Coordinates of C-alpha atoms in Angstrom, one line a residue:
M1 CA 3.2 -14.2 -17.9
L2 CA 2.6 -13.9 -14.2
R3 CA 3.3 -17.6 -13.5
N4 CA 6.4 -16.9 -11.4
G5 CA 4.9 -14.0 -9.5
L6 CA 7.0 -11.0 -8.6
E7 CA 10.7 -11.5 -8.7
P8 CA 13.2 -9.3 -6.9
W9 CA 14.1 -7.4 -10.1
H10 CA 10.4 -6.6 -10.6
L11 CA 10.3 -4.9 -7.2
L12 CA 13.5 -3.0 -8.0
I13 CA 12.1 -1.7 -11.2
L14 CA 8.9 -0.7 -9.4
A15 CA 10.9 1.1 -6.7
V16 CA 12.8 3.1 -9.3
V17 CA 9.6 4.1 -11.1
V18 CA 8.0 5.2 -7.8
I19 CA 11.0 7.3 -6.9
A20 CA 11.1 8.8 -10.3
V21 CA 7.4 9.7 -10.2
F22 CA 7.1 11.0 -6.7
G23 CA 10.7 12.1 -6.0
S24 CA 12.7 11.1 -3.0
K25 CA 11.5 14.1 -0.9
K26 CA 7.8 13.3 -1.2
L27 CA 8.1 9.6 -0.4
P28 CA 8.0 9.8 3.4
D29 CA 4.9 12.0 3.3
T30 CA 3.3 9.7 0.8
A31 CA 4.0 6.6 2.9
R32 CA 2.7 8.4 6.0
A33 CA -0.5 9.3 4.2
L34 CA -0.9 5.8 2.9
G35 CA -0.4 4.3 6.4
K36 CA -3.0 6.7 7.9
S37 CA -5.5 5.7 5.2
V38 CA -5.0 2.0 5.8
R39 CA -5.5 2.6 9.6
I40 CA -8.7 4.5 8.9
L41 CA -9.9 1.8 6.5
K42 CA -9.3 -1.0 9.1
S43 CA -11.1 0.9 11.9
E44 CA -14.1 1.5 9.7
A45 CA -14.2 -2.1 8.6
R46 CA -14.0 -3.2 12.3
V47 CA -16.9 -0.8 13.1
M48 CA -19.0 -2.2 10.3
K49 CA -18.3 -5.7 11.3
D50 CA -19.3 -5.0 14.9
E51 CA -22.5 -3.3 13.8
S52 CA -23.6 -6.3 11.7
R53 CA -23.4 -8.7 14.7
P54 CA -26.8 -9.2 16.4

């Protein structure tokens, strides 16, 4: 079923569903929060990696 991976129309359907669920007004706030979460996760992973080095 997933042999071909994601095709452009899969991404289009996913975008429509996300817009329908969150609404176009909340998308920028949601994207901003997701980006902030990813930055925090990366910084915490970097700290853990630095702490594990002898």
